[in-house]
Tab-separated table of C-alpha atoms and ligand atoms in Angstrom:
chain	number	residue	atom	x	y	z
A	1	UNK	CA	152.955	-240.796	117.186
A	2	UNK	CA	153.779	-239.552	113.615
A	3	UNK	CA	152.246	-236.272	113.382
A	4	UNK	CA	153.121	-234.298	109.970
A	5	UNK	CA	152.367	-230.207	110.298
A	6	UNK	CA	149.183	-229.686	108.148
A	7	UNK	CA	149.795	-225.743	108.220
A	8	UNK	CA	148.315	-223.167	111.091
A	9	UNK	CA	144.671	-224.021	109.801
A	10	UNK	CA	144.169	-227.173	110.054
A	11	UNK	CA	146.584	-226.606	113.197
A	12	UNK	CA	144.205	-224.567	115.103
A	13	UNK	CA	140.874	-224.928	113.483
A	14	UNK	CA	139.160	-225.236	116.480
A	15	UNK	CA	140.169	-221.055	116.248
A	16	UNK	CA	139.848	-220.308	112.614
A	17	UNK	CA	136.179	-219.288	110.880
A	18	UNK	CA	134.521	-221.956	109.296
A	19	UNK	CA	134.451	-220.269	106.147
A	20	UNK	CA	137.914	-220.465	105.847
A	21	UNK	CA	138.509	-223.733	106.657
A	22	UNK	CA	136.240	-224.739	103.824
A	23	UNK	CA	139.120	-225.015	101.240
A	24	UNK	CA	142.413	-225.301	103.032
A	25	UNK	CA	145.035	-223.661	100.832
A	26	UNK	CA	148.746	-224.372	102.870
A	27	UNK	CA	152.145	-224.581	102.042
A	28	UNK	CA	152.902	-225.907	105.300
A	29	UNK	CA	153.186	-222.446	107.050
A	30	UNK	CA	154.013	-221.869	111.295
A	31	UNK	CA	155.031	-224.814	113.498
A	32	UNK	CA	158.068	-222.796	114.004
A	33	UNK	CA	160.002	-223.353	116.924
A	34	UNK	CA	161.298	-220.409	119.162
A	35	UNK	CA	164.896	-220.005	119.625
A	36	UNK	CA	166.212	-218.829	122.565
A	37	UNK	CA	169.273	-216.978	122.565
A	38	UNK	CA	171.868	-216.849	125.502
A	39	UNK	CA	173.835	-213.895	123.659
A	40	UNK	CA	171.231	-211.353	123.725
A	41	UNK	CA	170.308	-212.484	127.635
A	42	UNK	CA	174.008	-211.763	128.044
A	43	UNK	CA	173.421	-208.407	126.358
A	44	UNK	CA	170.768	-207.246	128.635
A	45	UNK	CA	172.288	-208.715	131.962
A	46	UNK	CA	175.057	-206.045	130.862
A	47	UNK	CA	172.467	-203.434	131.998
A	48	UNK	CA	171.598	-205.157	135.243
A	49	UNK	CA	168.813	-207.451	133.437
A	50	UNK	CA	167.788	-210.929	134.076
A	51	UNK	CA	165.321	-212.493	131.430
A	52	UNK	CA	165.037	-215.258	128.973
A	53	UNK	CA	165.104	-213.947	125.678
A	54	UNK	CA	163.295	-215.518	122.576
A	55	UNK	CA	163.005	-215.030	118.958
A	56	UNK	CA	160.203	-216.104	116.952
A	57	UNK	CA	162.201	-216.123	113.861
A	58	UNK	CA	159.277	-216.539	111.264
A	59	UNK	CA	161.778	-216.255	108.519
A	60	UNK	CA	161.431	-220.176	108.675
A	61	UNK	CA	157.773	-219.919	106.941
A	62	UNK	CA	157.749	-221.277	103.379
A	63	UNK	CA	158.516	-217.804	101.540
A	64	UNK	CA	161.139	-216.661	104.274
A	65	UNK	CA	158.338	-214.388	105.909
A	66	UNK	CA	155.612	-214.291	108.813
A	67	UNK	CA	153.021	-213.104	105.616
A	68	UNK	CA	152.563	-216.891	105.255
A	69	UNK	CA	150.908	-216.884	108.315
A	70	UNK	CA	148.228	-215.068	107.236
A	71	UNK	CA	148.180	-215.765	103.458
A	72	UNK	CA	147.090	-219.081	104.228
A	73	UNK	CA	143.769	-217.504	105.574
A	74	UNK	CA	143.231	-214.987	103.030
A	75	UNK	CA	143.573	-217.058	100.072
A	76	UNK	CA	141.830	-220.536	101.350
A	77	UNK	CA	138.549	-218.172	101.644
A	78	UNK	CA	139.005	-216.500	98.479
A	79	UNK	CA	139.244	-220.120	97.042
A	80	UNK	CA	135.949	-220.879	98.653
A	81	UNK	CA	134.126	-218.192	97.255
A	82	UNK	CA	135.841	-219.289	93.432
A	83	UNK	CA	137.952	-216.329	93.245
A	84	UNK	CA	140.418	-216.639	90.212
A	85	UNK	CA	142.706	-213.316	90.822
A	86	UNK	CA	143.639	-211.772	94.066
A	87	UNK	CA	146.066	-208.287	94.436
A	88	UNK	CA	147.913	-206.710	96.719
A	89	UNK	CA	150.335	-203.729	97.543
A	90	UNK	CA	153.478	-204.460	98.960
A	91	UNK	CA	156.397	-203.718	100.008
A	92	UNK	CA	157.780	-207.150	98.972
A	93	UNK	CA	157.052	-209.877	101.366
A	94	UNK	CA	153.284	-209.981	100.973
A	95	UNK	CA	154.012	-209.984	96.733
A	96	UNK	CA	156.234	-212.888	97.758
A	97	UNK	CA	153.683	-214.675	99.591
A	98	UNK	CA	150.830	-214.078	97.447
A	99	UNK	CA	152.463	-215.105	94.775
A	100	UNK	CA	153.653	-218.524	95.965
A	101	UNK	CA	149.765	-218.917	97.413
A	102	UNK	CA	147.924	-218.108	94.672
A	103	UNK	CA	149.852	-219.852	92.345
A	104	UNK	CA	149.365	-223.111	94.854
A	105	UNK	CA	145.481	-222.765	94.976
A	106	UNK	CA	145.917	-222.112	91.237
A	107	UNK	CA	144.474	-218.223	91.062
A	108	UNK	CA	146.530	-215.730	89.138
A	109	UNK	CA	147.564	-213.020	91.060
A	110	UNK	CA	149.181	-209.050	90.783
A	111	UNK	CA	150.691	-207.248	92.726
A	112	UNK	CA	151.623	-203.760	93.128
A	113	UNK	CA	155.020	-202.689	94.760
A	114	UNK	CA	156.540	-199.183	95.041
A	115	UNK	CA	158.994	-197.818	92.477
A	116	UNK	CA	162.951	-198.920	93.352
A	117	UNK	CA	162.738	-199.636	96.963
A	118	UNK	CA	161.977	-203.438	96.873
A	119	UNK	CA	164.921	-205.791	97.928
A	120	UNK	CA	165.631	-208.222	95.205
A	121	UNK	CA	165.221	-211.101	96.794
A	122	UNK	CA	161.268	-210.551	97.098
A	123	UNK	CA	160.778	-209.364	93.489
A	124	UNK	CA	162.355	-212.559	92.358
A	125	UNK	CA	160.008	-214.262	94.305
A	126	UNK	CA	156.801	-212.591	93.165
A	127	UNK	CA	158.382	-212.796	89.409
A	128	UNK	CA	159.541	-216.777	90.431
A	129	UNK	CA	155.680	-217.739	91.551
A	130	UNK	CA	154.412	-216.522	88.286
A	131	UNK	CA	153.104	-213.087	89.593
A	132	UNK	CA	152.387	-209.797	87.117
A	133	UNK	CA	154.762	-207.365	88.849
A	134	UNK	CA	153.476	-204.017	89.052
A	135	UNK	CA	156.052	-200.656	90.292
A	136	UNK	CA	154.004	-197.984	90.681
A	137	UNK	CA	155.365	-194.773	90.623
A	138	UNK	CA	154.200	-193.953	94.332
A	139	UNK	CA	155.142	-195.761	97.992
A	140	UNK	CA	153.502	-198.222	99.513
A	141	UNK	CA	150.392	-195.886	100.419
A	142	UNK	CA	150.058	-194.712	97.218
A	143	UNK	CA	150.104	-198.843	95.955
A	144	UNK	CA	147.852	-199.508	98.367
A	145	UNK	CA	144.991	-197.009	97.074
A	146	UNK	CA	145.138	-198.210	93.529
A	147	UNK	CA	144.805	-202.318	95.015
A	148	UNK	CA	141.663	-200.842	97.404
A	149	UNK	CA	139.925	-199.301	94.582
A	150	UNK	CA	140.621	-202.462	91.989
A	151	UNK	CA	138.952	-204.652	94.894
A	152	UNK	CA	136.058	-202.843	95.018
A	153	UNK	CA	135.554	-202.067	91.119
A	154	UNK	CA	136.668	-205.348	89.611
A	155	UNK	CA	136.318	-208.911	89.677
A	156	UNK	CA	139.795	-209.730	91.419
A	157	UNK	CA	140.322	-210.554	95.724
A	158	UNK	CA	142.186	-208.114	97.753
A	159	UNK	CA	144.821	-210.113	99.843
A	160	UNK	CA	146.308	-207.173	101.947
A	161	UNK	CA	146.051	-207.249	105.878
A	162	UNK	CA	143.252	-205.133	105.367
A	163	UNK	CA	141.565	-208.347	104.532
A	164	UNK	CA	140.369	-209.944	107.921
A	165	UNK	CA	140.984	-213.438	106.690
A	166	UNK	CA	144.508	-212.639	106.846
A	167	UNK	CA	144.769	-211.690	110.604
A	168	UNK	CA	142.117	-214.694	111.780
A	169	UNK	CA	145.133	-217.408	110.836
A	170	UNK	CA	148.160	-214.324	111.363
A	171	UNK	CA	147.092	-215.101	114.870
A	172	UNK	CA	148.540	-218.129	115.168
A	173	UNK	CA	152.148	-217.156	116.190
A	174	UNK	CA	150.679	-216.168	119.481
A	175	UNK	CA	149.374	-219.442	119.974
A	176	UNK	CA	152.366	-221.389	119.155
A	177	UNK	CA	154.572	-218.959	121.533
A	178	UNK	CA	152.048	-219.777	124.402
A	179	UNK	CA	151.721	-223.496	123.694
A	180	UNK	CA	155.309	-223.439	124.118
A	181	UNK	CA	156.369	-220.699	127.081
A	182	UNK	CA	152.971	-222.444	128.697
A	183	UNK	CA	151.648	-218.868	129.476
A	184	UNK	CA	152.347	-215.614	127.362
A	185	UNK	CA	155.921	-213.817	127.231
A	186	UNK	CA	155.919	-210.906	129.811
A	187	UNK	CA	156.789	-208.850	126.939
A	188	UNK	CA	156.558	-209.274	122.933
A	189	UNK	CA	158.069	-206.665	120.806
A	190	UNK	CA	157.525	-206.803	117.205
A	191	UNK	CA	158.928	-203.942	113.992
A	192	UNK	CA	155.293	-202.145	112.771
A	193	UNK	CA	154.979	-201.111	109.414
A	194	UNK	CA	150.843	-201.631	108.453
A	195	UNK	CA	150.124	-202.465	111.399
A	196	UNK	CA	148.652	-205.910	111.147
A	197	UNK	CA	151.194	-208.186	112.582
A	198	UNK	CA	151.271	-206.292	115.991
A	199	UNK	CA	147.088	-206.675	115.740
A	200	UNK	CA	147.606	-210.250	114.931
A	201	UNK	CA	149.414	-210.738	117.742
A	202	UNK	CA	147.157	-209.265	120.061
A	203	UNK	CA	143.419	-210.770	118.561
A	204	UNK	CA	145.599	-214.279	119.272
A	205	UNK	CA	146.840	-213.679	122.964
A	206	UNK	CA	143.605	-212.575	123.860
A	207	UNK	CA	141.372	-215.471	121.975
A	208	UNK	CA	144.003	-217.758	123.590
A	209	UNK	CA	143.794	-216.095	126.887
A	210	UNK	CA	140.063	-216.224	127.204
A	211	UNK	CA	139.708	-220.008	125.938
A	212	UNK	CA	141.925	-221.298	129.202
A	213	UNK	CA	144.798	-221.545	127.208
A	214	UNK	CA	146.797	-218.318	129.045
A	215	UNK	CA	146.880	-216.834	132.462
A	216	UNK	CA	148.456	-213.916	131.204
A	217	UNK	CA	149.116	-211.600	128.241
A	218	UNK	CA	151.889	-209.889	127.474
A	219	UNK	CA	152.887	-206.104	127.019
A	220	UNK	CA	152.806	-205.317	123.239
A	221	UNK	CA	155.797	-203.061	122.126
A	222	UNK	CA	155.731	-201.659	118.675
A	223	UNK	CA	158.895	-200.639	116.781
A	224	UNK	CA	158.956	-198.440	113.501
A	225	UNK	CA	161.917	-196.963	111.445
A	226	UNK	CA	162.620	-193.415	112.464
A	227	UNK	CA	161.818	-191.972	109.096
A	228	UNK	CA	158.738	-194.046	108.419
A	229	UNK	CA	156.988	-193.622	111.970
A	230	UNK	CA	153.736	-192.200	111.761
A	231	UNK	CA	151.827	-193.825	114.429
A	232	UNK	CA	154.564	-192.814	116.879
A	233	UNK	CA	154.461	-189.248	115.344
A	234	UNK	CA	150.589	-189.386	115.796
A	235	UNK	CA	150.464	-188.262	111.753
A	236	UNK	CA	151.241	-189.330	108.445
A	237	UNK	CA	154.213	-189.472	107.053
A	238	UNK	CA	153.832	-188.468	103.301
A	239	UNK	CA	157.932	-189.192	101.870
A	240	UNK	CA	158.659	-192.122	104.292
A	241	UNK	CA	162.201	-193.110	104.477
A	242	UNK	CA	164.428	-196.328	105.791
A	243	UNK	CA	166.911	-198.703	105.157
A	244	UNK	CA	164.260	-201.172	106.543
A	245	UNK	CA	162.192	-200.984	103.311
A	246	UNK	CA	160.006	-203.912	104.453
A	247	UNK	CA	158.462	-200.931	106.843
A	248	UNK	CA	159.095	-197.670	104.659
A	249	UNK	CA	154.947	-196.849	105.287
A	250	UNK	CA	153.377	-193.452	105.959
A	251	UNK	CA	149.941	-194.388	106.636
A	252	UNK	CA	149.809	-198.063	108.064
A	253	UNK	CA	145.924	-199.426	107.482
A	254	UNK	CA	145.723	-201.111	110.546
A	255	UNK	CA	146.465	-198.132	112.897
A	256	UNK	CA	144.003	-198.294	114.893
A	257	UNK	CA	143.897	-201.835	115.805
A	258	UNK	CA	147.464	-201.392	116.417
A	259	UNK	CA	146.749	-198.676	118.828
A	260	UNK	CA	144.337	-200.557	120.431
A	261	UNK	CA	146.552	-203.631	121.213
A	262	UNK	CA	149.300	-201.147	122.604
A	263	UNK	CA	146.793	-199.628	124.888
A	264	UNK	CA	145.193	-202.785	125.812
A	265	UNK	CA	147.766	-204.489	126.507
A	266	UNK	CA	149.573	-201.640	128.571
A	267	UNK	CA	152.816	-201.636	125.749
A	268	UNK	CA	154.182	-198.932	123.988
A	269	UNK	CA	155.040	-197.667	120.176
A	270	UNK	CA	158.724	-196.104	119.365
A	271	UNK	CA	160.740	-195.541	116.930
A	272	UNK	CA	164.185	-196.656	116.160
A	273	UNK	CA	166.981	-195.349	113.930
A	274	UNK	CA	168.636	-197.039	110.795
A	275	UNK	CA	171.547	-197.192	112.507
A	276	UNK	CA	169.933	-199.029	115.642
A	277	UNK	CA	168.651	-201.250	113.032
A	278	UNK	CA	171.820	-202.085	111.853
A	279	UNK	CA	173.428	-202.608	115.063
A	280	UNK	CA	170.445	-204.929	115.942
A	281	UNK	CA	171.100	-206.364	112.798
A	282	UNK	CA	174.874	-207.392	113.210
A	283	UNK	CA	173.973	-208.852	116.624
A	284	UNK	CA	171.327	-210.573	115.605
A	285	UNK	CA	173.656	-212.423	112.596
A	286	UNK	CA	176.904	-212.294	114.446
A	287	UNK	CA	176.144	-213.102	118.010
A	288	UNK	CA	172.773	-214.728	118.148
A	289	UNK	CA	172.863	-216.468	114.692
A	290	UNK	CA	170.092	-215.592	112.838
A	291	UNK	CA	170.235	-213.721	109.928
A	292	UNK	CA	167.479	-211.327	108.744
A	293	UNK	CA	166.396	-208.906	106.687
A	294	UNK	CA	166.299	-205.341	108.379
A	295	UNK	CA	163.162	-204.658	109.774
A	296	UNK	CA	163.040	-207.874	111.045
A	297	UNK	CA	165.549	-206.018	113.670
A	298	UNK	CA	163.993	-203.194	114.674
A	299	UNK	CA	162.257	-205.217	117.680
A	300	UNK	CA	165.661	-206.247	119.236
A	301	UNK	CA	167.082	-202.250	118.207
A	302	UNK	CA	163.940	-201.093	120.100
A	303	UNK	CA	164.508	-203.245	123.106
A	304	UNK	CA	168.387	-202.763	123.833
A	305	UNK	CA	167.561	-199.024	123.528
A	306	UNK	CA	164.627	-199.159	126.054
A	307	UNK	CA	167.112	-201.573	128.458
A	308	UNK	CA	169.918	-198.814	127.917
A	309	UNK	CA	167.382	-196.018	129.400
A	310	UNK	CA	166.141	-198.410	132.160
A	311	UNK	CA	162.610	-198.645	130.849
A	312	UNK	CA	163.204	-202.448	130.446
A	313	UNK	CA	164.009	-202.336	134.180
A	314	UNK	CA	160.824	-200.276	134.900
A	315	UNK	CA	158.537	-202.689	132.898
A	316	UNK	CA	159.940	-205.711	134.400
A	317	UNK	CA	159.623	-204.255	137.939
A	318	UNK	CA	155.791	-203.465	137.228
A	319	UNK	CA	155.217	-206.764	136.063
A	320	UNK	CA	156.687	-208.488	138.506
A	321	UNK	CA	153.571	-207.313	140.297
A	322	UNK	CA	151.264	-209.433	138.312
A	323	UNK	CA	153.759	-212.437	137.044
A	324	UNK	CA	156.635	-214.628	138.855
A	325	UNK	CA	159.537	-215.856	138.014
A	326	UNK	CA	162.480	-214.427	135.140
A	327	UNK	CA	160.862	-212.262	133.150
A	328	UNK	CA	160.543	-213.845	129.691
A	329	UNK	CA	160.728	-211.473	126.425
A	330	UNK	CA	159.701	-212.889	122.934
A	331	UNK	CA	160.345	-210.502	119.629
A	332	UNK	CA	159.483	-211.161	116.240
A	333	UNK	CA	162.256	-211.359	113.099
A	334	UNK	CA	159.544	-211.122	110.585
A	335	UNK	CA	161.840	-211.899	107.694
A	336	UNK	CA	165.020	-213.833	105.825
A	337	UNK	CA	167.897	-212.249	105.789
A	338	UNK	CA	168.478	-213.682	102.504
A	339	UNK	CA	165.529	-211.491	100.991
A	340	UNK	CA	167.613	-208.740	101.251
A	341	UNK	CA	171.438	-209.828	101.959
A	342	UNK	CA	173.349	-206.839	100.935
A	343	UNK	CA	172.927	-205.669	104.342
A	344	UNK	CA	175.520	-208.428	105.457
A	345	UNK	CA	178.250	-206.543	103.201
A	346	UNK	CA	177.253	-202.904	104.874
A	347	UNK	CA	178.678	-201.868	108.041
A	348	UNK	CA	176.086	-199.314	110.037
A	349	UNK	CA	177.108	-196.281	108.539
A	350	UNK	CA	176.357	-198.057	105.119
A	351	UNK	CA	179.585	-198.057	104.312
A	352	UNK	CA	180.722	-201.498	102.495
A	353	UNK	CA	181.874	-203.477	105.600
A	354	UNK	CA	185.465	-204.762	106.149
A	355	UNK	CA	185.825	-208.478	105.829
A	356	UNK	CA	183.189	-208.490	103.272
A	357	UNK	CA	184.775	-209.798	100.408
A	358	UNK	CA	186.547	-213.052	100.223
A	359	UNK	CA	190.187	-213.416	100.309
A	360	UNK	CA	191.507	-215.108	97.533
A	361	UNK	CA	193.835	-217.983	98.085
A	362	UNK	CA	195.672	-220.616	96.195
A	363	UNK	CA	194.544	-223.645	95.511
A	364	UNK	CA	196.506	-225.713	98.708
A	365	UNK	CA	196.431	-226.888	102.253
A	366	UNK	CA	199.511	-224.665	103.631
A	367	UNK	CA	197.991	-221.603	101.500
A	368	UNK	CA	194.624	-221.563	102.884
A	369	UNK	CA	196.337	-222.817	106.933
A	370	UNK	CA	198.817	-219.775	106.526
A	371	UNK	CA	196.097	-217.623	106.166
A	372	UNK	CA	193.901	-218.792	109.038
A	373	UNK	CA	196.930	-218.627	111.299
A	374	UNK	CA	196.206	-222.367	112.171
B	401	LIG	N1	158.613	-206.978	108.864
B	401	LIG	C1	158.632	-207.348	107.577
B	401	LIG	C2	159.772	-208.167	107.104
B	401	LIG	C3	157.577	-206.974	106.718
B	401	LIG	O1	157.597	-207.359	105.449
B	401	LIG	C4	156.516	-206.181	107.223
B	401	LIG	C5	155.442	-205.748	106.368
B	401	LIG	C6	156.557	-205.836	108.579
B	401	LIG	C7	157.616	-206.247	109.368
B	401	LIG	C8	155.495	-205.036	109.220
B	401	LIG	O2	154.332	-205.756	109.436
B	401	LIG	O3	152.819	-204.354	108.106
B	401	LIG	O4	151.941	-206.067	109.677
B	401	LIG	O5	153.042	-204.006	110.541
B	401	LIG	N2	155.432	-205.911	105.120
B	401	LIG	C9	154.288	-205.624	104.251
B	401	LIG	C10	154.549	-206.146	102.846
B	401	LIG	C11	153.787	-204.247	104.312
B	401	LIG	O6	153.999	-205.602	101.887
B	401	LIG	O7	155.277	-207.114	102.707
B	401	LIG	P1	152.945	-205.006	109.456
């Protein structure tokens, strides 16, 4: 039967609030397929490991990120309520998404990003969706203050995560992993940076769970940039630092629903290195291939580190307790690599990577065979 994706609203409405289903603003978000990937099994059966490995690569959403997920929500109920400007801080993806939402339920919108440390890509969304693009000379934190106090004192919606509309259809990508594993991954790993996403998560295994949907729920494992890892320092960070920029926060809103979910679910939080990005990085574009942008690889750096030191092994072995059969591991590549593709041209010790320019050839057959040895 024909069956066209209406967006994760009308998708799961029999698990989104009424009041947001009242005026359904989509751009065809979710419905996004996981992709399993037989070279990063192969990577972890190097240390002894047997598991299915999937990506939920939600760099397919309309503006190349998983914020679509839960933009969807936040700006369908600020539609209902006649809302004709919503704001936001961000580090670039929510702009990006905001932007292109807004402008499709016809709203203007702002929004607020820190000074330099944007990657292009998303500022030419924001800017391409008709957005007023605010750097502030602050981080993310400080972005997020000024968007919190225009919400309150002025006539314009707040679309951050810190907006519960937002995580009620973020939600979703738990219920699309489940409708397709048929139960809940033994483990889901996902890059933390606010905190929402790893929240989202959680709110949808367990709504999922308790409506029949689920036996089980998985382990939540958080992953944050080394320099930028306050919840796994257990304080702010006031200077946070990263290559991953997407997740260069200090003082993520939704830390304590984050914790929660970790602890609730029996997971973890740690943090991984730029360099461990990287490396994740290359695999994931080189061997797997799916290209993202960095923090989107923080998950898979987090989990070939914890395989390396034999927690994988140790989490596996307690789980098989409770679950049968090969352990199954789902992480999340929040973004597009193309947001941010200068990556591609860095090796990991940011140094500009060999191969990365082309080679110039002439303009013939034998030129460009002699050069690929054929
Ligand atoms: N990955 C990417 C690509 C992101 O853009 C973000 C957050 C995260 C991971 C972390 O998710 O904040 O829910 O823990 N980006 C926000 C933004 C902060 O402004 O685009 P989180």
């Amino acid at each position: 039967m024909a069956h066209i994706w209406r967006g994760v609203i009308n998708e799961y409405a029999g698990y989104i609030p009424e009041h947001i289903k009242k005026t359904v603003v989509t751009l065809g978000e979710g419905g996004i397929p996981l992709i399993r990937s037989s070279a990063i099994e192969h990577r972890l059966s190097n240390f002894g490991l047997q598991a299915e490995v999937y990506i939920k690569f939600e760099g397919r959403n309309p503006t190349g990120s998983f914020k679509d997920r839960g933009m969807t929500g936040a700006i369908s109920a600020e539609k209902a309520k006649g809302t004709s400007a919503v704001i936001c801080a961000s580090t670039g993806n929510t702009s990006a998404s905001a932007a292109a939402y807004a402008t499709a339920a016809g709203m203007t919108s702002a929004v607020l990003v820190p000074d330099g440390k944007i990657a292009t890509g998303k500022l030419a969304q924001a800017i391409a969706h008709g957005a007023k693009l605010l750097q502030v000379d602050g981080n993310f934190d400080d972005c997020l203050v000024i968007a919190r106090g225009l919400a309150e004192n002025y006539n314009v919606g707040l679309v951050n995560s810190v907006n519960p509309n937002r995580l009620q259809t973020q939600k979703t990508a738990s219920f699309e992993i489940v409708d397709e594993l048929g139960d809940a991954p033994w483990v889901h790993a996902v890059p933390v940076g606010n905190a929402a996403n790893i929240s989202a998560y959680w709110m949808g295994y367990k709504e999922y769970s308790d409506a029949g949907n689920a036996v089980n729920k998985p382990v939540m494992w958080g992953f944050q940039a080394k320099g930028s890892a306050p919840i796994v320092d257990g304080r702010r960070v006031e200077n946070p630092e990263t290559i991953a920029t997407a997740i260069r926060i200090g003082n993520p809103a939704s830390w304590n629903l984050a914790t929660a979910a970790v602890e609730e679910s029996g997971g973890l939080f740690d943090a991984v290195t730029d360099e461990e990005i990287l490396v994740a990085h290359r695999i994931l574009s080189s061997e797997a291939g799916v290209f993202v942008e960095p923090a989107s690889a923080a998950p898979l750096a987090g989990l070939l580190k914890k395989a390396e030191h034999g927690k994988l092994k140790m989490a596996f072995d307690e789980l098989a307790q409770i679950r049968t059969g090969i352990p199954k591991i789902v992480f999340t590549s929040t973004g597009h690599g193309l947001k941010d593709p200068d990556w591609a041209l860095y090796d990991v010790n940011l140094k500009p990577k060999e191969g990365s320019q082309p080679i110039k050839v002439k303009n013939s057959i034998e030129a460009v065979a002699n050069i690929l040895e054929l």
